[in-house]
Amino acid sequence: PSSVGDMAELVTLNLFAGSRKQDAVYSGLKLPQFTRLSGSVPSSIGKLHKLEWLSLGKNTLTGSLPTTIGNMKSLSECNRSSNKP
């Protein structure tokens, strides 16, 4: 959802479908386990300036990553492997 950009302190975001540990580390907050995500990655993800690690693999995401991902200066790893519509 577009509200993902509201979590400015987020450092790690693991939304890899089928992973045993799908969670977001945000000041100790753990989000519940997700099923496969579909649709496109919202442009608001570019607001996550402190994000270092992003995993979106094995979902049904479509389209390209938004250009706002270029705003994520701390991002060192991004996995979006095995996305199938």
N, CA, C and O atoms as a Maestro MAE file, in Angstrom:
{
 s_m_m2io_version
 :::
 2.0.0
}

f_m_ct {
 s_m_title
 :::
 protein
 m_atom[340] {
  # First column is atom index #
  i_m_mmod_type
  r_m_x_coord
  r_m_y_coord
  r_m_z_coord
  i_m_residue_number
  s_m_chain_name
  s_m_pdb_residue_name
  s_m_pdb_atom_name
  i_m_atomic_number
  :::
  1 25 0.821 -1.205 0.000 1 A "PRO " " N  " 7
  2 3 0.000 0.000 0.000 1 A "PRO " " CA " 6
  3 2 0.860 1.262 0.000 1 A "PRO " " C  " 6
  4 15 2.024 1.227 0.398 1 A "PRO " " O  " 8
  5 25 0.292 2.357 -0.440 2 A "SER " " N  " 7
  6 3 1.052 3.607 -0.517 2 A "SER " " CA " 6
  7 2 1.527 4.079 0.849 2 A "SER " " C  " 6
  8 15 2.482 4.852 0.926 2 A "SER " " O  " 8
  9 25 0.892 3.640 1.924 3 A "SER " " N  " 7
  10 3 1.281 4.057 3.274 3 A "SER " " CA " 6
  11 2 2.642 3.491 3.687 3 A "SER " " C  " 6
  12 15 3.165 3.866 4.737 3 A "SER " " O  " 8
  13 25 3.218 2.610 2.896 4 A "VAL " " N  " 7
  14 3 4.533 2.061 3.228 4 A "VAL " " CA " 6
  15 2 5.552 3.190 3.355 4 A "VAL " " C  " 6
  16 15 6.514 3.066 4.113 4 A "VAL " " O  " 8
  17 25 5.359 4.279 2.632 5 A "GLY " " N  " 7
  18 3 6.271 5.412 2.703 5 A "GLY " " CA " 6
  19 2 6.226 6.158 4.022 5 A "GLY " " C  " 6
  20 15 7.094 6.985 4.297 5 A "GLY " " O  " 8
  21 25 5.213 5.871 4.847 6 A "ASP " " N  " 7
  22 3 5.079 6.532 6.145 6 A "ASP " " CA " 6
  23 2 6.023 5.958 7.200 6 A "ASP " " C  " 6
  24 15 6.149 6.529 8.284 6 A "ASP " " O  " 8
  25 25 6.674 4.862 6.910 7 A "MET " " N  " 7
  26 3 7.568 4.214 7.871 7 A "MET " " CA " 6
  27 2 9.006 4.656 7.606 7 A "MET " " C  " 6
  28 15 9.844 3.859 7.186 7 A "MET " " O  " 8
  29 25 9.275 5.923 7.853 8 A "ALA " " N  " 7
  30 3 10.552 6.546 7.489 8 A "ALA " " CA " 6
  31 2 11.765 5.915 8.158 8 A "ALA " " C  " 6
  32 15 12.869 6.017 7.623 8 A "ALA " " O  " 8
  33 25 11.604 5.272 9.297 9 A "GLU " " N  " 7
  34 3 12.736 4.694 10.023 9 A "GLU " " CA " 6
  35 2 13.004 3.243 9.640 9 A "GLU " " C  " 6
  36 15 13.915 2.620 10.183 9 A "GLU " " O  " 8
  37 25 12.231 2.706 8.723 10 A "LEU " " N  " 7
  38 3 12.367 1.308 8.307 10 A "LEU " " CA " 6
  39 2 13.747 1.070 7.711 10 A "LEU " " C  " 6
  40 15 14.209 1.847 6.875 10 A "LEU " " O  " 8
  41 25 14.405 -0.006 8.142 11 A "VAL " " N  " 7
  42 3 15.741 -0.335 7.665 11 A "VAL " " CA " 6
  43 2 15.726 -1.609 6.826 11 A "VAL " " C  " 6
  44 15 16.478 -1.718 5.857 11 A "VAL " " O  " 8
  45 25 14.882 -2.570 7.185 12 A "THR " " N  " 7
  46 3 14.791 -3.846 6.484 12 A "THR " " CA " 6
  47 2 13.344 -4.146 6.176 12 A "THR " " C  " 6
  48 15 12.479 -4.004 7.040 12 A "THR " " O  " 8
  49 25 13.068 -4.564 4.936 13 A "LEU " " N  " 7
  50 3 11.714 -4.932 4.548 13 A "LEU " " CA " 6
  51 2 11.772 -6.223 3.754 13 A "LEU " " C  " 6
  52 15 12.262 -6.246 2.625 13 A "LEU " " O  " 8
  53 25 11.268 -7.306 4.352 14 A "ASN " " N  " 7
  54 3 11.281 -8.619 3.720 14 A "ASN " " CA " 6
  55 2 9.858 -9.023 3.386 14 A "ASN " " C  " 6
  56 15 9.093 -9.410 4.269 14 A "ASN " " O  " 8
  57 25 9.502 -8.935 2.118 15 A "LEU " " N  " 7
  58 3 8.175 -9.341 1.651 15 A "LEU " " CA " 6
  59 2 8.302 -10.486 0.664 15 A "LEU " " C  " 6
  60 15 7.478 -10.628 -0.239 15 A "LEU " " O  " 8
  61 25 9.340 -11.310 0.832 16 A "PHE " " N  " 7
  62 3 9.604 -12.459 -0.023 16 A "PHE " " CA " 6
  63 2 8.551 -13.520 0.265 16 A "PHE " " C  " 6
  64 15 8.526 -14.074 1.364 16 A "PHE " " O  " 8
  65 25 7.694 -13.811 -0.683 17 A "ALA " " N  " 7
  66 3 6.611 -14.775 -0.475 17 A "ALA " " CA " 6
  67 2 7.177 -16.163 -0.196 17 A "ALA " " C  " 6
  68 15 8.117 -16.606 -0.854 17 A "ALA " " O  " 8
  69 25 6.605 -16.827 0.768 18 A "GLY " " N  " 7
  70 3 7.041 -18.163 1.117 18 A "GLY " " CA " 6
  71 2 8.185 -18.197 2.109 18 A "GLY " " C  " 6
  72 15 8.593 -19.269 2.556 18 A "GLY " " O  " 8
  73 25 8.701 -17.039 2.454 19 A "SER " " N  " 7
  74 3 9.777 -16.977 3.429 19 A "SER " " CA " 6
  75 2 9.219 -17.298 4.811 19 A "SER " " C  " 6
  76 15 8.105 -16.890 5.142 19 A "SER " " O  " 8
  77 25 9.965 -18.008 5.598 20 A "ARG " " N  " 7
  78 3 9.517 -18.291 6.963 20 A "ARG " " CA " 6
  79 2 9.501 -17.031 7.800 20 A "ARG " " C  " 6
  80 15 8.746 -16.931 8.767 20 A "ARG " " O  " 8
  81 25 10.325 -16.078 7.436 21 A "LYS " " N  " 7
  82 3 10.401 -14.855 8.232 21 A "LYS " " CA " 6
  83 2 10.128 -13.658 7.328 21 A "LYS " " C  " 6
  84 15 11.051 -13.017 6.826 21 A "LYS " " O  " 8
  85 25 8.868 -13.374 7.133 22 A "GLN " " N  " 7
  86 3 8.471 -12.211 6.343 22 A "GLN " " CA " 6
  87 2 8.056 -11.135 7.320 22 A "GLN " " C  " 6
  88 15 6.947 -11.167 7.854 22 A "GLN " " O  " 8
  89 25 8.923 -10.199 7.553 23 A "ASP " " N  " 7
  90 3 8.564 -9.160 8.488 23 A "ASP " " CA " 6
  91 2 9.295 -7.863 8.159 23 A "ASP " " C  " 6
  92 15 10.214 -7.839 7.340 23 A "ASP " " O  " 8
  93 25 8.883 -6.824 8.793 24 A "ALA " " N  " 7
  94 3 9.526 -5.532 8.643 24 A "ALA " " CA " 6
  95 2 10.055 -5.126 10.010 24 A "ALA " " C  " 6
  96 15 9.326 -5.181 11.001 24 A "ALA " " O  " 8
  97 25 11.291 -4.729 10.068 25 A "VAL " " N  " 7
  98 3 11.878 -4.317 11.327 25 A "VAL " " CA " 6
  99 2 11.757 -2.797 11.399 25 A "VAL " " C  " 6
  100 15 12.401 -2.074 10.638 25 A "VAL " " O  " 8
  101 25 10.944 -2.337 12.300 26 A "TYR " " N  " 7
  102 3 10.648 -0.913 12.436 26 A "TYR " " CA " 6
  103 2 10.527 -0.609 13.914 26 A "TYR " " C  " 6
  104 15 9.455 -0.756 14.501 26 A "TYR " " O  " 8
  105 25 11.608 -0.191 14.505 27 A "SER " " N  " 7
  106 3 11.626 0.098 15.940 27 A "SER " " CA " 6
  107 2 11.016 -1.043 16.756 27 A "SER " " C  " 6
  108 15 10.241 -0.809 17.683 27 A "SER " " O  " 8
  109 25 11.370 -2.271 16.404 28 A "GLY " " N  " 7
  110 3 10.883 -3.427 17.135 28 A "GLY " " CA " 6
  111 2 9.535 -3.941 16.682 28 A "GLY " " C  " 6
  112 15 9.083 -4.977 17.170 28 A "GLY " " O  " 8
  113 25 8.876 -3.252 15.764 29 A "LEU " " N  " 7
  114 3 7.563 -3.674 15.275 29 A "LEU " " CA " 6
  115 2 7.740 -4.756 14.229 29 A "LEU " " C  " 6
  116 15 8.565 -4.619 13.326 29 A "LEU " " O  " 8
  117 25 6.981 -5.820 14.341 30 A "LYS " " N  " 7
  118 3 7.000 -6.854 13.323 30 A "LYS " " CA " 6
  119 2 5.629 -6.910 12.682 30 A "LYS " " C  " 6
  120 15 4.615 -7.069 13.361 30 A "LYS " " O  " 8
  121 25 5.611 -6.778 11.370 31 A "LEU " " N  " 7
  122 3 4.355 -6.867 10.649 31 A "LEU " " CA " 6
  123 2 3.988 -8.332 10.480 31 A "LEU " " C  " 6
  124 15 4.878 -9.182 10.456 31 A "LEU " " O  " 8
  125 25 2.706 -8.651 10.363 32 A "PRO " " N  " 7
  126 3 2.299 -10.050 10.230 32 A "PRO " " CA " 6
  127 2 2.786 -10.663 8.928 32 A "PRO " " C  " 6
  128 15 3.148 -9.958 7.986 32 A "PRO " " O  " 8
  129 25 2.787 -11.970 8.896 33 A "GLN " " N  " 7
  130 3 3.216 -12.686 7.701 33 A "GLN " " CA " 6
  131 2 2.287 -12.372 6.534 33 A "GLN " " C  " 6
  132 15 1.071 -12.282 6.703 33 A "GLN " " O  " 8
  133 25 2.862 -12.210 5.368 34 A "PHE " " N  " 7
  134 3 2.111 -11.851 4.175 34 A "PHE " " CA " 6
  135 2 1.914 -13.048 3.261 34 A "PHE " " C  " 6
  136 15 2.679 -14.011 3.305 34 A "PHE " " O  " 8
  137 25 0.900 -12.978 2.447 35 A "THR " " N  " 7
  138 3 0.753 -13.907 1.337 35 A "THR " " CA " 6
  139 2 1.380 -13.213 0.137 35 A "THR " " C  " 6
  140 15 2.002 -12.161 0.289 35 A "THR " " O  " 8
  141 25 1.230 -13.773 -1.033 36 A "ARG " " N  " 7
  142 3 1.818 -13.162 -2.229 36 A "ARG " " CA " 6
  143 2 1.252 -11.772 -2.471 36 A "ARG " " C  " 6
  144 15 0.041 -11.556 -2.424 36 A "ARG " " O  " 8
  145 25 2.154 -10.839 -2.729 37 A "LEU " " N  " 7
  146 3 1.761 -9.475 -3.060 37 A "LEU " " CA " 6
  147 2 1.534 -9.390 -4.565 37 A "LEU " " C  " 6
  148 15 2.216 -10.063 -5.338 37 A "LEU " " O  " 8
  149 25 0.585 -8.569 -4.977 38 A "SER " " N  " 7
  150 3 0.321 -8.412 -6.407 38 A "SER " " CA " 6
  151 2 0.189 -6.933 -6.738 38 A "SER " " C  " 6
  152 15 0.047 -6.096 -5.847 38 A "SER " " O  " 8
  153 25 0.238 -6.622 -8.019 39 A "GLY " " N  " 7
  154 3 0.135 -5.239 -8.463 39 A "GLY " " CA " 6
  155 2 1.510 -4.622 -8.624 39 A "GLY " " C  " 6
  156 15 2.497 -5.325 -8.844 39 A "GLY " " O  " 8
  157 25 1.568 -3.309 -8.514 40 A "SER " " N  " 7
  158 3 2.841 -2.620 -8.698 40 A "SER " " CA " 6
  159 2 3.363 -2.096 -7.358 40 A "SER " " C  " 6
  160 15 2.609 -1.932 -6.399 40 A "SER " " O  " 8
  161 25 4.653 -1.842 -7.319 41 A "VAL " " N  " 7
  162 3 5.277 -1.286 -6.128 41 A "VAL " " CA " 6
  163 2 4.919 0.200 -6.090 41 A "VAL " " C  " 6
  164 15 5.148 0.900 -7.076 41 A "VAL " " O  " 8
  165 25 4.364 0.705 -4.983 42 A "PRO " " N  " 7
  166 3 3.948 2.113 -4.936 42 A "PRO " " CA " 6
  167 2 5.145 3.064 -4.966 42 A "PRO " " C  " 6
  168 15 6.212 2.756 -4.434 42 A "PRO " " O  " 8
  169 25 4.954 4.209 -5.588 43 A "SER " " N  " 7
  170 3 6.044 5.188 -5.684 43 A "SER " " CA " 6
  171 2 6.449 5.715 -4.307 43 A "SER " " C  " 6
  172 15 7.565 6.208 -4.139 43 A "SER " " O  " 8
  173 25 5.563 5.615 -3.332 44 A "SER " " N  " 7
  174 3 5.874 6.098 -1.980 44 A "SER " " CA " 6
  175 2 6.999 5.306 -1.331 44 A "SER " " C  " 6
  176 15 7.528 5.730 -0.303 44 A "SER " " O  " 8
  177 25 7.381 4.166 -1.904 45 A "ILE " " N  " 7
  178 3 8.491 3.391 -1.338 45 A "ILE " " CA " 6
  179 2 9.777 4.227 -1.364 45 A "ILE " " C  " 6
  180 15 10.688 3.986 -0.571 45 A "ILE " " O  " 8
  181 25 9.851 5.196 -2.263 46 A "GLY " " N  " 7
  182 3 11.017 6.071 -2.351 46 A "GLY " " CA " 6
  183 2 11.212 6.956 -1.136 46 A "GLY " " C  " 6
  184 15 12.264 7.577 -0.988 46 A "GLY " " O  " 8
  185 25 10.206 7.025 -0.254 47 A "LYS " " N  " 7
  186 3 10.324 7.815 0.970 47 A "LYS " " CA " 6
  187 2 11.108 7.082 2.060 47 A "LYS " " C  " 6
  188 15 11.419 7.658 3.102 47 A "LYS " " O  " 8
  189 25 11.418 5.831 1.817 48 A "LEU " " N  " 7
  190 3 12.129 5.017 2.815 48 A "LEU " " CA " 6
  191 2 13.632 5.241 2.675 48 A "LEU " " C  " 6
  192 15 14.365 4.341 2.264 48 A "LEU " " O  " 8
  193 25 14.083 6.433 3.014 49 A "HIS " " N  " 7
  194 3 15.464 6.841 2.808 49 A "HIS " " CA " 6
  195 2 16.466 6.027 3.615 49 A "HIS " " C  " 6
  196 15 17.632 5.940 3.232 49 A "HIS " " O  " 8
  197 25 16.045 5.439 4.707 50 A "LYS " " N  " 7
  198 3 16.970 4.676 5.556 50 A "LYS " " CA " 6
  199 2 16.967 3.184 5.235 50 A "LYS " " C  " 6
  200 15 17.739 2.420 5.815 50 A "LYS " " O  " 8
  201 25 16.100 2.767 4.312 51 A "LEU " " N  " 7
  202 3 16.004 1.339 3.988 51 A "LEU " " CA " 6
  203 2 17.310 0.858 3.372 51 A "LEU " " C  " 6
  204 15 17.813 1.450 2.417 51 A "LEU " " O  " 8
  205 25 17.852 -0.218 3.924 52 A "GLU " " N  " 7
  206 3 19.110 -0.793 3.444 52 A "GLU " " CA " 6
  207 2 18.884 -2.079 2.670 52 A "GLU " " C  " 6
  208 15 19.671 -2.422 1.789 52 A "GLU " " O  " 8
  209 25 17.812 -2.793 2.994 53 A "TRP " " N  " 7
  210 3 17.596 -4.124 2.419 53 A "TRP " " CA " 6
  211 2 16.125 -4.287 2.090 53 A "TRP " " C  " 6
  212 15 15.270 -4.085 2.952 53 A "TRP " " O  " 8
  213 25 15.818 -4.651 0.847 54 A "LEU " " N  " 7
  214 3 14.444 -4.821 0.380 54 A "LEU " " CA " 6
  215 2 14.334 -6.130 -0.376 54 A "LEU " " C  " 6
  216 15 15.083 -6.369 -1.322 54 A "LEU " " O  " 8
  217 25 13.403 -6.979 0.037 55 A "SER " " N  " 7
  218 3 13.185 -8.251 -0.640 55 A "SER " " CA " 6
  219 2 11.725 -8.357 -1.046 55 A "SER " " C  " 6
  220 15 10.832 -8.356 -0.198 55 A "SER " " O  " 8
  221 25 11.490 -8.448 -2.347 56 A "LEU " " N  " 7
  222 3 10.137 -8.530 -2.899 56 A "LEU " " CA " 6
  223 2 9.952 -9.790 -3.736 56 A "LEU " " C  " 6
  224 15 8.984 -9.887 -4.491 56 A "LEU " " O  " 8
  225 25 10.843 -10.739 -3.621 57 A "GLY " " N  " 7
  226 3 10.843 -11.924 -4.474 57 A "GLY " " CA " 6
  227 2 9.646 -12.845 -4.273 57 A "GLY " " C  " 6
  228 15 8.974 -12.822 -3.242 57 A "GLY " " O  " 8
  229 25 9.406 -13.659 -5.304 58 A "LYS " " N  " 7
  230 3 8.373 -14.697 -5.324 58 A "LYS " " CA " 6
  231 2 6.964 -14.161 -5.075 58 A "LYS " " C  " 6
  232 15 6.163 -14.817 -4.409 58 A "LYS " " O  " 8
  233 25 6.660 -12.992 -5.595 59 A "ASN " " N  " 7
  234 3 5.317 -12.439 -5.510 59 A "ASN " " CA " 6
  235 2 4.742 -12.382 -6.922 59 A "ASN " " C  " 6
  236 15 5.294 -12.985 -7.842 59 A "ASN " " O  " 8
  237 25 3.659 -11.675 -7.093 60 A "THR " " N  " 7
  238 3 3.082 -11.483 -8.423 60 A "THR " " CA " 6
  239 2 3.054 -9.994 -8.742 60 A "THR " " C  " 6
  240 15 2.054 -9.466 -9.230 60 A "THR " " O  " 8
  241 25 4.171 -9.326 -8.458 61 A "LEU " " N  " 7
  242 3 4.287 -7.894 -8.722 61 A "LEU " " CA " 6
  243 2 4.463 -7.667 -10.220 61 A "LEU " " C  " 6
  244 15 5.125 -8.451 -10.900 61 A "LEU " " O  " 8
  245 25 3.870 -6.597 -10.728 62 A "THR " " N  " 7
  246 3 3.940 -6.287 -12.147 62 A "THR " " CA " 6
  247 2 4.593 -4.932 -12.364 62 A "THR " " C  " 6
  248 15 4.646 -4.102 -11.456 62 A "THR " " O  " 8
  249 25 5.082 -4.722 -13.559 63 A "GLY " " N  " 7
  250 3 5.668 -3.437 -13.913 63 A "GLY " " CA " 6
  251 2 7.074 -3.275 -13.368 63 A "GLY " " C  " 6
  252 15 7.626 -4.164 -12.719 63 A "GLY " " O  " 8
  253 25 7.629 -2.119 -13.653 64 A "SER " " N  " 7
  254 3 8.977 -1.790 -13.198 64 A "SER " " CA " 6
  255 2 8.933 -1.213 -11.793 64 A "SER " " C  " 6
  256 15 7.882 -0.796 -11.308 64 A "SER " " O  " 8
  257 25 10.080 -1.198 -11.156 65 A "LEU " " N  " 7
  258 3 10.174 -0.501 -9.879 65 A "LEU " " CA " 6
  259 2 10.003 0.991 -10.160 65 A "LEU " " C  " 6
  260 15 10.460 1.471 -11.197 65 A "LEU " " O  " 8
  261 25 9.360 1.730 -9.265 66 A "PRO " " N  " 7
  262 3 9.176 3.169 -9.498 66 A "PRO " " CA " 6
  263 2 10.514 3.910 -9.498 66 A "PRO " " C  " 6
  264 15 11.463 3.498 -8.832 66 A "PRO " " O  " 8
  265 25 10.573 4.990 -10.243 67 A "THR " " N  " 7
  266 3 11.814 5.769 -10.319 67 A "THR " " CA " 6
  267 2 12.199 6.360 -8.966 67 A "THR " " C  " 6
  268 15 13.359 6.702 -8.740 67 A "THR " " O  " 8
  269 25 11.221 6.478 -8.066 68 A "THR " " N  " 7
  270 3 11.504 7.036 -6.732 68 A "THR " " CA " 6
  271 2 12.438 6.142 -5.927 68 A "THR " " C  " 6
  272 15 12.949 6.560 -4.889 68 A "THR " " O  " 8
  273 25 12.664 4.930 -6.388 69 A "ILE " " N  " 7
  274 3 13.593 4.044 -5.677 69 A "ILE " " CA " 6
  275 2 14.993 4.664 -5.680 69 A "ILE " " C  " 6
  276 15 15.829 4.327 -4.842 69 A "ILE " " O  " 8
  277 25 15.240 5.565 -6.623 70 A "GLY " " N  " 7
  278 3 16.514 6.276 -6.668 70 A "GLY " " CA " 6
  279 2 16.728 7.203 -5.479 70 A "GLY " " C  " 6
  280 15 17.854 7.626 -5.216 70 A "GLY " " O  " 8
  281 25 15.653 7.522 -4.757 71 A "ASN " " N  " 7
  282 3 15.758 8.351 -3.559 71 A "ASN " " CA " 6
  283 2 16.256 7.567 -2.358 71 A "ASN " " C  " 6
  284 15 16.587 8.152 -1.327 71 A "ASN " " O  " 8
  285 25 16.310 6.269 -2.480 72 A "MET " " N  " 7
  286 3 16.676 5.397 -1.365 72 A "MET " " CA " 6
  287 2 18.197 5.235 -1.343 72 A "MET " " C  " 6
  288 15 18.726 4.208 -1.768 72 A "MET " " O  " 8
  289 25 18.882 6.246 -0.849 73 A "LYS " " N  " 7
  290 3 20.345 6.305 -0.893 73 A "LYS " " CA " 6
  291 2 21.030 5.248 -0.032 73 A "LYS " " C  " 6
  292 15 22.190 4.916 -0.278 73 A "LYS " " O  " 8
  293 25 20.337 4.716 0.970 74 A "SER " " N  " 7
  294 3 20.943 3.709 1.846 74 A "SER " " CA " 6
  295 2 20.738 2.284 1.332 74 A "SER " " C  " 6
  296 15 21.325 1.344 1.868 74 A "SER " " O  " 8
  297 25 19.917 2.118 0.309 75 A "LEU " " N  " 7
  298 3 19.593 0.782 -0.194 75 A "LEU " " CA " 6
  299 2 20.827 0.117 -0.786 75 A "LEU " " C  " 6
  300 15 21.423 0.626 -1.735 75 A "LEU " " O  " 8
  301 25 21.208 -1.031 -0.215 76 A "SER " " N  " 7
  302 3 22.374 -1.751 -0.715 76 A "SER " " CA " 6
  303 2 21.982 -3.064 -1.376 76 A "SER " " C  " 6
  304 15 22.755 -3.616 -2.160 76 A "SER " " O  " 8
  305 25 20.780 -3.577 -1.069 77 A "GLU " " N  " 7
  306 3 20.339 -4.832 -1.679 77 A "GLU " " CA " 6
  307 2 18.840 -4.781 -1.942 77 A "GLU " " C  " 6
  308 15 18.052 -4.383 -1.084 77 A "GLU " " O  " 8
  309 25 18.466 -5.195 -3.151 78 A "CYS " " N  " 7
  310 3 17.053 -5.253 -3.535 78 A "CYS " " CA " 6
  311 2 16.832 -6.532 -4.315 78 A "CYS " " C  " 6
  312 15 17.402 -6.713 -5.390 78 A "CYS " " O  " 8
  313 25 16.009 -7.422 -3.780 79 A "ASN " " N  " 7
  314 3 15.694 -8.693 -4.432 79 A "ASN " " CA " 6
  315 2 14.264 -8.644 -4.937 79 A "ASN " " C  " 6
  316 15 13.331 -8.471 -4.152 79 A "ASN " " O  " 8
  317 25 14.086 -8.793 -6.227 80 A "ARG " " N  " 7
  318 3 12.736 -8.887 -6.796 80 A "ARG " " CA " 6
  319 2 12.647 -10.075 -7.745 80 A "ARG " " C  " 6
  320 15 11.911 -10.045 -8.730 80 A "ARG " " O  " 8
  321 25 13.394 -11.102 -7.439 81 A "SER " " N  " 7
  322 3 13.446 -12.298 -8.279 81 A "SER " " CA " 6
  323 2 12.138 -13.065 -8.255 81 A "SER " " C  " 6
  324 15 11.364 -12.985 -7.301 81 A "SER " " O  " 8
  325 25 11.911 -13.804 -9.317 82 A "SER " " N  " 7
  326 3 10.785 -14.752 -9.430 82 A "SER " " CA " 6
  327 2 9.423 -14.128 -9.257 82 A "SER " " C  " 6
  328 15 8.548 -14.750 -8.655 82 A "SER " " O  " 8
  329 25 9.204 -12.925 -9.758 83 A "ASN " " N  " 7
  330 3 7.870 -12.320 -9.747 83 A "ASN " " CA " 6
  331 2 7.167 -12.744 -11.029 83 A "ASN " " C  " 6
  332 15 7.683 -12.540 -12.127 83 A "ASN " " O  " 8
  333 25 5.995 -13.332 -10.880 84 A "LYS " " N  " 7
  334 3 5.240 -13.809 -12.038 84 A "LYS " " CA " 6
  335 2 3.819 -13.265 -11.948 84 A "LYS " " C  " 6
  336 15 3.159 -13.382 -10.915 84 A "LYS " " O  " 8
  337 25 3.366 -12.677 -13.032 85 A "PRO " " N  " 7
  338 3 1.964 -12.169 -13.029 85 A "PRO " " CA " 6
  339 2 0.952 -13.290 -12.968 85 A "PRO " " C  " 6
  340 15 -0.252 -13.035 -12.958 85 A "PRO " " O  " 8
  :::
 }
 m_bond[339] {
  # First column is bond index #
  i_m_from
  i_m_to
  i_m_order
  :::
  1 1 2 1
  2 2 3 1
  3 3 4 2
  4 3 5 1
  5 5 6 1
  6 6 7 1
  7 7 8 2
  8 7 9 1
  9 9 10 1
  10 10 11 1
  11 11 12 2
  12 11 13 1
  13 13 14 1
  14 14 15 1
  15 15 16 2
  16 15 17 1
  17 17 18 1
  18 18 19 1
  19 19 20 2
  20 19 21 1
  21 21 22 1
  22 22 23 1
  23 23 24 2
  24 23 25 1
  25 25 26 1
  26 26 27 1
  27 27 28 2
  28 27 29 1
  29 29 30 1
  30 30 31 1
  31 31 32 2
  32 31 33 1
  33 33 34 1
  34 34 35 1
  35 35 36 2
  36 35 37 1
  37 37 38 1
  38 38 39 1
  39 39 40 2
  40 39 41 1
  41 41 42 1
  42 42 43 1
  43 43 44 2
  44 43 45 1
  45 45 46 1
  46 46 47 1
  47 47 48 2
  48 47 49 1
  49 49 50 1
  50 50 51 1
  51 51 52 2
  52 51 53 1
  53 53 54 1
  54 54 55 1
  55 55 56 2
  56 55 57 1
  57 57 58 1
  58 58 59 1
  59 59 60 2
  60 59 61 1
  61 61 62 1
  62 62 63 1
  63 63 64 2
  64 63 65 1
  65 65 66 1
  66 66 67 1
  67 67 68 2
  68 67 69 1
  69 69 70 1
  70 70 71 1
  71 71 72 2
  72 71 73 1
  73 73 74 1
  74 74 75 1
  75 75 76 2
  76 75 77 1
  77 77 78 1
  78 78 79 1
  79 79 80 2
  80 79 81 1
  81 81 82 1
  82 82 83 1
  83 83 84 2
  84 83 85 1
  85 85 86 1
  86 86 87 1
  87 87 88 2
  88 87 89 1
  89 89 90 1
  90 90 91 1
  91 91 92 2
  92 91 93 1
  93 93 94 1
  94 94 95 1
  95 95 96 2
  96 95 97 1
  97 97 98 1
  98 98 99 1
  99 99 100 2
  100 99 101 1
  101 101 102 1
  102 102 103 1
  103 103 104 2
  104 103 105 1
  105 105 106 1
  106 106 107 1
  107 107 108 2
  108 107 109 1
  109 109 110 1
  110 110 111 1
  111 111 112 2
  112 111 113 1
  113 113 114 1
  114 114 115 1
  115 115 116 2
  116 115 117 1
  117 117 118 1
  118 118 119 1
  119 119 120 2
  120 119 121 1
  121 121 122 1
  122 122 123 1
  123 123 124 2
  124 123 125 1
  125 125 126 1
  126 126 127 1
  127 127 128 2
  128 127 129 1
  129 129 130 1
  130 130 131 1
  131 131 132 2
  132 131 133 1
  133 133 134 1
  134 134 135 1
  135 135 136 2
  136 135 137 1
  137 137 138 1
  138 138 139 1
  139 139 140 2
  140 139 141 1
  141 141 142 1
  142 142 143 1
  143 143 144 2
  144 143 145 1
  145 145 146 1
  146 146 147 1
  147 147 148 2
  148 147 149 1
  149 149 150 1
  150 150 151 1
  151 151 152 2
  152 151 153 1
  153 153 154 1
  154 154 155 1
  155 155 156 2
  156 155 157 1
  157 157 158 1
  158 158 159 1
  159 159 160 2
  160 159 161 1
  161 161 162 1
  162 162 163 1
  163 163 164 2
  164 163 165 1
  165 165 166 1
  166 166 167 1
  167 167 168 2
  168 167 169 1
  169 169 170 1
  170 170 171 1
  171 171 172 2
  172 171 173 1
  173 173 174 1
  174 174 175 1
  175 175 176 2
  176 175 177 1
  177 177 178 1
  178 178 179 1
  179 179 180 2
  180 179 181 1
  181 181 182 1
  182 182 183 1
  183 183 184 2
  184 183 185 1
  185 185 186 1
  186 186 187 1
  187 187 188 2
  188 187 189 1
  189 189 190 1
  190 190 191 1
  191 191 192 2
  192 191 193 1
  193 193 194 1
  194 194 195 1
  195 195 196 2
  196 195 197 1
  197 197 198 1
  198 198 199 1
  199 199 200 2
  200 199 201 1
  201 201 202 1
  202 202 203 1
  203 203 204 2
  204 203 205 1
  205 205 206 1
  206 206 207 1
  207 207 208 2
  208 207 209 1
  209 209 210 1
  210 210 211 1
  211 211 212 2
  212 211 213 1
  213 213 214 1
  214 214 215 1
  215 215 216 2
  216 215 217 1
  217 217 218 1
  218 218 219 1
  219 219 220 2
  220 219 221 1
  221 221 222 1
  222 222 223 1
  223 223 224 2
  224 223 225 1
  225 225 226 1
  226 226 227 1
  227 227 228 2
  228 227 229 1
  229 229 230 1
  230 230 231 1
  231 231 232 2
  232 231 233 1
  233 233 234 1
  234 234 235 1
  235 235 236 2
  236 235 237 1
  237 237 238 1
  238 238 239 1
  239 239 240 2
  240 239 241 1
  241 241 242 1
  242 242 243 1
  243 243 244 2
  244 243 245 1
  245 245 246 1
  246 246 247 1
  247 247 248 2
  248 247 249 1
  249 249 250 1
  250 250 251 1
  251 251 252 2
  252 251 253 1
  253 253 254 1
  254 254 255 1
  255 255 256 2
  256 255 257 1
  257 257 258 1
  258 258 259 1
  259 259 260 2
  260 259 261 1
  261 261 262 1
  262 262 263 1
  263 263 264 2
  264 263 265 1
  265 265 266 1
  266 266 267 1
  267 267 268 2
  268 267 269 1
  269 269 270 1
  270 270 271 1
  271 271 272 2
  272 271 273 1
  273 273 274 1
  274 274 275 1
  275 275 276 2
  276 275 277 1
  277 277 278 1
  278 278 279 1
  279 279 280 2
  280 279 281 1
  281 281 282 1
  282 282 283 1
  283 283 284 2
  284 283 285 1
  285 285 286 1
  286 286 287 1
  287 287 288 2
  288 287 289 1
  289 289 290 1
  290 290 291 1
  291 291 292 2
  292 291 293 1
  293 293 294 1
  294 294 295 1
  295 295 296 2
  296 295 297 1
  297 297 298 1
  298 298 299 1
  299 299 300 2
  300 299 301 1
  301 301 302 1
  302 302 303 1
  303 303 304 2
  304 303 305 1
  305 305 306 1
  306 306 307 1
  307 307 308 2
  308 307 309 1
  309 309 310 1
  310 310 311 1
  311 311 312 2
  312 311 313 1
  313 313 314 1
  314 314 315 1
  315 315 316 2
  316 315 317 1
  317 317 318 1
  318 318 319 1
  319 319 320 2
  320 319 321 1
  321 321 322 1
  322 322 323 1
  323 323 324 2
  324 323 325 1
  325 325 326 1
  326 326 327 1
  327 327 328 2
  328 327 329 1
  329 329 330 1
  330 330 331 1
  331 331 332 2
  332 331 333 1
  333 333 334 1
  334 334 335 1
  335 335 336 2
  336 335 337 1
  337 337 338 1
  338 338 339 1
  339 339 340 2
  :::
 }
}
